[in-house]
XYZ file of C-alpha atoms in Angstrom:
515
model
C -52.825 49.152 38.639
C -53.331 45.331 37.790
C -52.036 43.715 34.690
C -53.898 39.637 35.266
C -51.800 38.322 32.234
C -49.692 34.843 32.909
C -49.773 31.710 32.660
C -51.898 29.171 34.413
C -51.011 28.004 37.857
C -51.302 24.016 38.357
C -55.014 25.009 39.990
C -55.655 27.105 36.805
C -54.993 30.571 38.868
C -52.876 33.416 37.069
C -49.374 34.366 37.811
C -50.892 37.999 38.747
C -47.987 40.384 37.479
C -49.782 43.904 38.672
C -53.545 44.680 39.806
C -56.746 46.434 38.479
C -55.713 47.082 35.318
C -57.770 47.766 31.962
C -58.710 43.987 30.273
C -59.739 44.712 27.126
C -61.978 41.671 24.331
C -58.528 41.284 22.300
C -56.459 40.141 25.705
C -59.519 38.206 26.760
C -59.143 35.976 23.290
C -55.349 35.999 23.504
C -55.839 34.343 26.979
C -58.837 32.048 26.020
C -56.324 30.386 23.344
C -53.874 30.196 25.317
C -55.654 28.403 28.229
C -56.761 25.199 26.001
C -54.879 22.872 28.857
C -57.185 24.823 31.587
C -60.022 23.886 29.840
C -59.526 20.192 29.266
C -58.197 19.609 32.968
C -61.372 22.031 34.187
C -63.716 19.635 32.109
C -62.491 16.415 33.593
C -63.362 17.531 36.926
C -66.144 14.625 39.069
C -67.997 17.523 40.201
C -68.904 19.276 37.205
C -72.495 19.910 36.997
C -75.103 18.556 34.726
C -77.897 20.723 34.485
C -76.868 23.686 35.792
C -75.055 26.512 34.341
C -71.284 27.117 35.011
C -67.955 28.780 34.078
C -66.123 26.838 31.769
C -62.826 27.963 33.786
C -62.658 30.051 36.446
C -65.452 31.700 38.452
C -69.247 32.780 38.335
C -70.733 34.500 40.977
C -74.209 37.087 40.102
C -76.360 36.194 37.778
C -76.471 39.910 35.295
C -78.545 41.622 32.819
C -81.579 38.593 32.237
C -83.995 39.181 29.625
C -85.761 37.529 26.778
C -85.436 39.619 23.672
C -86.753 38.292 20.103
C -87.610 34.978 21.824
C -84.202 34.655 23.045
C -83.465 34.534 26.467
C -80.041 36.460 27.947
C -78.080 34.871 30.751
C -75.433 36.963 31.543
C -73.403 36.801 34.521
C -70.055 37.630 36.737
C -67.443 35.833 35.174
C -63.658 35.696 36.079
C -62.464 33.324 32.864
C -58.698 32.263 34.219
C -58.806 31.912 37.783
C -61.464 30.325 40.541
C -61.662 32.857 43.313
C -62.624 35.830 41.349
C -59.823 38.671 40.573
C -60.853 39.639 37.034
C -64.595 40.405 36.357
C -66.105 40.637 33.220
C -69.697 39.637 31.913
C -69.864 35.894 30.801
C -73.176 35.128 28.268
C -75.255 32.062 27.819
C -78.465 31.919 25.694
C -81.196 29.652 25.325
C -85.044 29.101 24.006
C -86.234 26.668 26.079
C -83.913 26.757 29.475
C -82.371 22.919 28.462
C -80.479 23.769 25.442
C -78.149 26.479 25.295
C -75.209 28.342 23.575
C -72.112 29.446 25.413
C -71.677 33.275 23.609
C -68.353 34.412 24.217
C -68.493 37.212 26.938
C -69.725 41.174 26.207
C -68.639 43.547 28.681
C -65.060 43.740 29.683
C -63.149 46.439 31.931
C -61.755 47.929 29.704
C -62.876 52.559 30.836
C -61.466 54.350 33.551
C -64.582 54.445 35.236
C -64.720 50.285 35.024
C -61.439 49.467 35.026
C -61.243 47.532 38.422
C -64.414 45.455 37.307
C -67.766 45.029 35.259
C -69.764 44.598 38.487
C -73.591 43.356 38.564
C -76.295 45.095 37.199
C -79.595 44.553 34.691
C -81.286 44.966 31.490
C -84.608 46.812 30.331
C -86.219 46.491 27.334
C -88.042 48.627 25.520
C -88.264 49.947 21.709
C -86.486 46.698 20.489
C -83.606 47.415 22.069
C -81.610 45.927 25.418
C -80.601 49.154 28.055
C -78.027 47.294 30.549
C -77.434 49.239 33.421
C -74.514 48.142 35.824
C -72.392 48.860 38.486
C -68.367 50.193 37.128
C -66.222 49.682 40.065
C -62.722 51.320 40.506
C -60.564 51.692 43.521
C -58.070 54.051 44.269
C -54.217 53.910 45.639
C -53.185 57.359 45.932
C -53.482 57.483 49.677
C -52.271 54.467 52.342
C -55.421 55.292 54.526
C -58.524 54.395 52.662
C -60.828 51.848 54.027
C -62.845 51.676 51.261
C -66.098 51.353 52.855
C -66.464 55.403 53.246
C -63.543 56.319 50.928
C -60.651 54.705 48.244
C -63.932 52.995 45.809
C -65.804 54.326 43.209
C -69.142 53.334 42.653
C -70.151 54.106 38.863
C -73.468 53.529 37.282
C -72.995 52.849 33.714
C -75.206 52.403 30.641
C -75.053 50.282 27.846
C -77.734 49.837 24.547
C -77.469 46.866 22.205
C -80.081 45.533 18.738
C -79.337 42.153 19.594
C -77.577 41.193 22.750
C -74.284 40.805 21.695
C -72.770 44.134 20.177
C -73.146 46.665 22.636
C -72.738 50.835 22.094
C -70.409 53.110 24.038
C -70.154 52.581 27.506
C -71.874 55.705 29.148
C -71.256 56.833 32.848
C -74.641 58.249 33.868
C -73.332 58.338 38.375
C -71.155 59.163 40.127
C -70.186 59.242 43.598
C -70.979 62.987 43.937
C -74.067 61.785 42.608
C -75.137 60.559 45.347
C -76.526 61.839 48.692
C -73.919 63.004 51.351
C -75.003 60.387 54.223
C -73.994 57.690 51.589
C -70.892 55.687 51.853
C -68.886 54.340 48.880
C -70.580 51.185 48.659
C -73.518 51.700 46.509
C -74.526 48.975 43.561
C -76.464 46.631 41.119
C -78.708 49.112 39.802
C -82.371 47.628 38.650
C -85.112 49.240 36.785
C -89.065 49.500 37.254
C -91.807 51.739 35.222
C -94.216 53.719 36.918
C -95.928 55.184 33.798
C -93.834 57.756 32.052
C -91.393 57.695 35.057
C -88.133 54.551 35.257
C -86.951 54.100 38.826
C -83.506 52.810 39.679
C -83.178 51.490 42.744
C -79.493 50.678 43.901
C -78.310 48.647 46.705
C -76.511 50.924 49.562
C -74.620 51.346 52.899
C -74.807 54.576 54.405
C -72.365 56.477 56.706
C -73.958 55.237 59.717
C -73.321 51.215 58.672
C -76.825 51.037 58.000
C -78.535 49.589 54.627
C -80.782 50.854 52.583
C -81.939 51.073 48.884
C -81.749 54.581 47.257
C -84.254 55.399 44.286
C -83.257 57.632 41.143
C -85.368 58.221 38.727
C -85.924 59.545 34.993
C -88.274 59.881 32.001
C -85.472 58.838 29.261
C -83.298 56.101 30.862
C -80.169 58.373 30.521
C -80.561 61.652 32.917
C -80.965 60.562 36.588
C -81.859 62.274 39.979
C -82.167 61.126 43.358
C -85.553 60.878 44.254
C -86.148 58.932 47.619
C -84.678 55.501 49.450
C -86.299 52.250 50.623
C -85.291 50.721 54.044
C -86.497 49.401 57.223
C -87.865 51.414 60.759
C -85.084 49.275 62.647
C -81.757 48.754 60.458
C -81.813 45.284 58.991
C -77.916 45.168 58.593
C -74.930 47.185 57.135
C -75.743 46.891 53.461
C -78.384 45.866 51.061
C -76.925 44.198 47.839
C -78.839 43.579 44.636
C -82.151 44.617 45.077
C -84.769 43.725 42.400
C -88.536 45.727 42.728
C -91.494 44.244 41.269
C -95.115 43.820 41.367
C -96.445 39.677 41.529
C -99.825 39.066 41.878
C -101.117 42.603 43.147
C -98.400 42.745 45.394
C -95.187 45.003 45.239
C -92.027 42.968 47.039
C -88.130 43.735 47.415
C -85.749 41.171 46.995
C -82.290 42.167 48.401
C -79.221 40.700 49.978
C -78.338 42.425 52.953
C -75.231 42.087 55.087
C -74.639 41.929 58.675
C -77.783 40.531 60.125
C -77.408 38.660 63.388
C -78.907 34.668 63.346
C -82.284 34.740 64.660
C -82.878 30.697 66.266
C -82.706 29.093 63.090
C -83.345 32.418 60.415
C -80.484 34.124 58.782
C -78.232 31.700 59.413
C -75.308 32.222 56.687
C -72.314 34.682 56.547
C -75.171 36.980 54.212
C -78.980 36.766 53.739
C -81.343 36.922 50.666
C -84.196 38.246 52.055
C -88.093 38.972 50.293
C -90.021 42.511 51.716
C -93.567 43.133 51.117
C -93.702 47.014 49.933
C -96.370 49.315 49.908
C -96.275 52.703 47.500
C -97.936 55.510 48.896
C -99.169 57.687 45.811
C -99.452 61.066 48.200
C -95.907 60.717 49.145
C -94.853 59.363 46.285
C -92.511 57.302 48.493
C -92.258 53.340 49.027
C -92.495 51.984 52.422
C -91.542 48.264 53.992
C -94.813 46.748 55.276
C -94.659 45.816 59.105
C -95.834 43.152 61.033
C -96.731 43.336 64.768
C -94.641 46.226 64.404
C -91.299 44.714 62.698
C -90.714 45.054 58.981
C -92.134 41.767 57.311
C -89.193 40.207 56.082
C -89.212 36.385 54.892
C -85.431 34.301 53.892
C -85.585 33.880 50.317
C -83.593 30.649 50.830
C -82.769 28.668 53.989
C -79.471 26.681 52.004
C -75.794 26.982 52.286
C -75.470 28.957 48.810
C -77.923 31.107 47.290
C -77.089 34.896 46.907
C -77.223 37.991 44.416
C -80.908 36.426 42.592
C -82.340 38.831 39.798
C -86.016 38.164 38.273
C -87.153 39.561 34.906
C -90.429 39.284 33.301
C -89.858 37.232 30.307
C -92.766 37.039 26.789
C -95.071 34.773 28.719
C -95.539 37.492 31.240
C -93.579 34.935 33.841
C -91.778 36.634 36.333
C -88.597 34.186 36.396
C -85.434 34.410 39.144
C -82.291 32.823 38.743
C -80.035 33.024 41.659
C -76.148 32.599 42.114
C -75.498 29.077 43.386
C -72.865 30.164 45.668
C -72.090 33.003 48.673
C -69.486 35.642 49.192
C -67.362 35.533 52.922
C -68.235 32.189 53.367
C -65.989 29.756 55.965
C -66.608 26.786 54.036
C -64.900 25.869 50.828
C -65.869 24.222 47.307
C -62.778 21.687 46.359
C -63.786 22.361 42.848
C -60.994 25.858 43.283
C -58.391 22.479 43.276
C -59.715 21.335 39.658
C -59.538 25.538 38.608
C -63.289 26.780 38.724
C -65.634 27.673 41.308
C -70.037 28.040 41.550
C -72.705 27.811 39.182
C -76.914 29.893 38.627
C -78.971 27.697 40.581
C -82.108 26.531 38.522
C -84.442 29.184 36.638
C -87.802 29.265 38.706
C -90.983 31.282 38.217
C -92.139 33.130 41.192
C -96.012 33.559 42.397
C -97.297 35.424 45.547
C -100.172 33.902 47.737
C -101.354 36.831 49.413
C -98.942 36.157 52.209
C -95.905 34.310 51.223
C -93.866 34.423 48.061
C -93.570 30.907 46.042
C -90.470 29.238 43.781
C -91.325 26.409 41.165
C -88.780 25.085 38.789
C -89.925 26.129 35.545
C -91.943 24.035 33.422
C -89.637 23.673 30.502
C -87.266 21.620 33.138
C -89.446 18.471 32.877
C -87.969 17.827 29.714
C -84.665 16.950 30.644
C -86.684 13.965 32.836
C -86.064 10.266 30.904
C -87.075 7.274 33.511
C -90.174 7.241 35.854
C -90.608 5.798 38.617
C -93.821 5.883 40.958
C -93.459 4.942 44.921
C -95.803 4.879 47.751
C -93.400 6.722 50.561
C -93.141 3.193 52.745
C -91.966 1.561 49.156
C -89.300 4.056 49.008
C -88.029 3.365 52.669
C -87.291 -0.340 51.366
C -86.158 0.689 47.923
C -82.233 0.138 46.833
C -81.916 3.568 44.570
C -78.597 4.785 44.397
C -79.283 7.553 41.604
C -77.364 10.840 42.022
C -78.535 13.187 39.440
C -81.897 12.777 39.503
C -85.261 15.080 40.444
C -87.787 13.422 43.080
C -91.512 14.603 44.080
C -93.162 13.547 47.359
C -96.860 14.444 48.694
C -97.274 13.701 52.332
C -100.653 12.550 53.616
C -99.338 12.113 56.923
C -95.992 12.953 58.459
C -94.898 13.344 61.740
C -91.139 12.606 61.605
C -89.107 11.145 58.626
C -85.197 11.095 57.942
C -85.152 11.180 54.121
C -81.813 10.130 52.745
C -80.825 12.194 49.128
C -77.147 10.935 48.999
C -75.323 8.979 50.813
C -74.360 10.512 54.013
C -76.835 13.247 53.430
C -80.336 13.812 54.914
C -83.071 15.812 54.999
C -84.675 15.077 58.834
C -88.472 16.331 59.477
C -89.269 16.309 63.296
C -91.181 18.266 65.697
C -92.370 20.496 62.732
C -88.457 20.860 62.175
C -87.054 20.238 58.990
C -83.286 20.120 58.580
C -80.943 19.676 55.855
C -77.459 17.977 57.109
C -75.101 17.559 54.500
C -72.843 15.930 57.047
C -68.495 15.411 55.949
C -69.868 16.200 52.253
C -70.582 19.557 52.660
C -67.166 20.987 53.033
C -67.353 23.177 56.244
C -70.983 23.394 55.551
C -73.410 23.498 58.430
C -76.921 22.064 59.154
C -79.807 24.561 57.856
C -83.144 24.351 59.326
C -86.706 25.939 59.105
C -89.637 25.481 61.263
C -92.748 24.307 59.270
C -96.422 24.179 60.635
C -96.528 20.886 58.178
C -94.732 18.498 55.910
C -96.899 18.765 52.614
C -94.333 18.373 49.432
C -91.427 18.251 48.663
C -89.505 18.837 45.000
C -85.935 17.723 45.080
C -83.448 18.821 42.843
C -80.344 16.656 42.883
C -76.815 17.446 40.680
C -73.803 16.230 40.919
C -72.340 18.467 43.561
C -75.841 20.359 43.962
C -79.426 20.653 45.712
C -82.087 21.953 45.619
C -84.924 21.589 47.640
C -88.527 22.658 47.339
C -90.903 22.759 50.399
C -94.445 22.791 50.031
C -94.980 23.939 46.730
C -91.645 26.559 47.021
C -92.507 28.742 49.866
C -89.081 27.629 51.246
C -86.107 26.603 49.438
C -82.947 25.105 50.511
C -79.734 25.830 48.203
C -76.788 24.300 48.246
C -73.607 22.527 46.861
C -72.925 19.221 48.032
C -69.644 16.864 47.123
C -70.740 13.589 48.404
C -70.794 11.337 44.764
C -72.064 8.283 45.749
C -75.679 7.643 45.938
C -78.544 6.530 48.166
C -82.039 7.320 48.248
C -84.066 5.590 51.428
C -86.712 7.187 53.244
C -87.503 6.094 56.899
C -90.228 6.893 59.500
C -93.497 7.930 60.533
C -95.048 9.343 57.706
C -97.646 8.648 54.809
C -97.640 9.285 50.972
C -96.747 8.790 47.441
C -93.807 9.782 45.407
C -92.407 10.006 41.651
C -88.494 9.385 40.919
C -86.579 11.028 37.670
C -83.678 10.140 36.287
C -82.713 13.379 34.577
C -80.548 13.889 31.618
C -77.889 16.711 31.063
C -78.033 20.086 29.837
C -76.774 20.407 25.978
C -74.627 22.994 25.597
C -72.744 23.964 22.249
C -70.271 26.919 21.875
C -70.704 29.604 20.056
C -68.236 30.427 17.402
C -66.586 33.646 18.080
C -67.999 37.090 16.786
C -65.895 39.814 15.764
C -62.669 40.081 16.834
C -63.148 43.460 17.835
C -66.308 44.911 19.715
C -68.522 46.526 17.344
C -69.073 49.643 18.621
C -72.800 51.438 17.810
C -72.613 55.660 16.680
């Protein structure tokens, strides 16, 4: 079992004394004052972000449990608080009203059962009779035999239940599965549960990898939120990889889709080209069988990348007061090659940009949010042949092109970075600055828009109006904007302004616990 007490290491790691034990909110705060050094060296780091959520030490990776509840909204997410490549995990908490300003609560769910005790892993929140049901995934290994592999056996896969008023004080942790829970053919790698209503029935759907390396979805279901029973599963004619990670089921526009991040699926010329995918499926629900099924196209499951960037993984979407169905994704990827120096400075990722989602009839669609135009301070309007003779060398910044006419371009966002457009080609290069990051490509029939995104050691890139996205994290810090080539249009510069974030003062020292 795992004790993570110590102190810092130079990078801000932990002298790890033993593994996978119990962390419970008291140790958490003993650490957090301890660690004020960790924090001030963390904070001086170049590549800290400026609008974009991150750890204040240590590591993010899914974004968890988002909801708006009494005009709040609730951004939880994977947090390991004294280390940057993830050991401990816990649930960090940030809230905000409007998406620019926001609080940093201190964190809510900590490993601290014996049916959690090796992490709080992803999961969700539903609400419903003014209160927040989080529903996650309670992972534990085990190490009384030498030969598990723990992919079939030596992991235990929990789902677990939690209630709270107010999004802070949460009631007893409840463990509603269990491995035996679910069907034999599974393997040991089931997680992220999400919830959707179909009338008086809840369906959980839960990411899976069954005994045949193939993934899948499996679907429980209930009529209270508390007793669950296996009721069908959700996958593909031809298996689409080894395992299907945090799926999210909703209905946009008329149309039910399945996001989900599945896990060994072969590149494809220039699709699925990372270590993992993130993937969209258009679903259809047949009322006689009372089972879902993956729409096909010319007889292959219609299946559309999510994102065509470097790092963009583990999304989750919730339908928020204005009946906006909003994702926020996790700015980063697990089993990548390449590397993010920021590990050197003691922290690691960040939740890409909140964006509201609309469906066309054919193609899913990402747009920043609205409320993200606030943090914009100078204007600046360009015809695109302007812009090729323009000396910009902003670096945060957000910039909006229309193309009249393009046949090839090289668009420069950074020095030594480009976004090239040729032969209905467009391709992101983030040459030396991308740290062992490749080129990423996708084939376009034309160049209408683009939205550009630009952080300090971030992208994000919005084709023609969202229906492809490039995410990524970038470390080049000087700047350069020039456009050059063959094309025609106009185009709007920002100069963007920060995210303000204050801290939250502490609640109780000890979790309040709900009868």
């Amino acid at each position: 079992m795992v004790a993570r007490r110590g102190k810092p290491k130079e990078n801000g790691g932990m002298d790890i004394v033993k593994k996978y034990e119990k962390v419970f909110q008291k140790q958490y705060q003993d650490w957090y004052r301890e660690n004020e050094a960790y924090r001030e060296q963390v904070s001086r780091d170049k590549n800290r972000l400026q609008y974009h959520l991150m750890p204040e030490t240590g590591w993010l990776n899914d974004p968890n449990g988002l909801c708006q509840f009494h005009g709040w909204y609730h951004i939880y997410y994977q947090f390991t608080p004294f280390e940057p490549t993830g050991e401990l995990k816990l649930w960090g908490h940030y809230t905000t009203r409007d998406f620019v300003n926001y609080r940093q609560e201190e964190p809510v769910l900590f490993p601290d059962e014996d049916f959690d005790a090796h992490g709080v892993y992803s999961g969700s929140a539903w609400v419903e009779d003014d209160s927040i049901h989080y529903f996650y995934t309670g992972n534990v290994k085990y190490f009384d035999r030498p030969d598990y592999d723990y992919i079939m056996t030596g992991r235990g896969s929990n789902v677990v239940h939690v209630s709270s008023k107010d999004g802070y004080h949460m009631s007893k942790k409840e463990c509603l599965l269990r491995n035996e829970d679910y069907p034999a053919d599974m393997s040991a790698h089931i997680r992220d549960p999400k919830l959707i209503r179909w009338g008086k029935y809840y369906d959980m759907i839960l990411g899976a990898r069954n005994d045949k390396g193939e993934g899948l979805v499996l679907v429980y279901r209930s009529e209270d939120l508390k007793h669950w029973q296996y009721h069908s599963r959700i996958q593909t004619t031809k298996p689409f990889g080894y395992m299907w990670e945090c799926p999210d089921l909703f209905v946009l526009d008329g149309q039910l889709l399945l996001i989900c991040c599945p896990q060994g699926v072969e590149q494809k010329g220039v699709d699925f080209a990372n270590v993992h995918q993130c993937t969209v499926m258009k679903l259809s629900y047949d009322a006689t069988k009372d089972l879902y099924e993956v729409e096909e196209k010319d007889g292959e499951a219609d299946i559309h990348m999510l994102d065509r960037g470097c790092d963009f993984y583990a999304p989750q979407t919730f339908l928020d007061e204005k009946k906006r169905r909003i994702l926020i994704g996790w700015m980063g990827i697990p089993d990548a090659t390449y590397t993010n120096p920021t590990v050197e400075a003691g922290w690691q990722h960040a939740l890409t940009l909140p964006r509201e989602l609309s469906f066309d009839g054919e193609r899913l669609h990402q747009t920043p949010l609205k409320e993200l135009e606030a943090l914009r301070r100078e204007e600046t309007s360009y015809t695109l042949s302007e812009l090729s003779k323009a000396e910009r060398s902003d670096l945060v910044y957000e910039a909006e092109m229309t193309f009249s006419f393009c046949e090839q371009m090289t668009l420069t966002l950074r020095k030594g970075v480009t976004l090239h457009y040729q032969n209905h080609l467009l391709t992101l290069d983030l040459g030396e600055h991308g740290s062992g990051r490749g080129e990423r490509s996708v084939q376009l029939t034309q160049l209408e828009n683009l939205r550009i995104y630009s952080d300090s050691s971030s992208l994000e890139i919005f084709v023609n109006d969202g229906v492809e996205v490039f995410t990524t994290r970038v470390y080049g810090l000087e700047g350069e904007i020039r456009l050059e080539g063959a094309c025609e249009g106009s185009g709007k510069l920002y100069s963007l302004r920060g995210f303000e974030i204050v801290k939250a003062e502490a609640k109780e020292s000890e979790m309040q616990r709900e009868n």
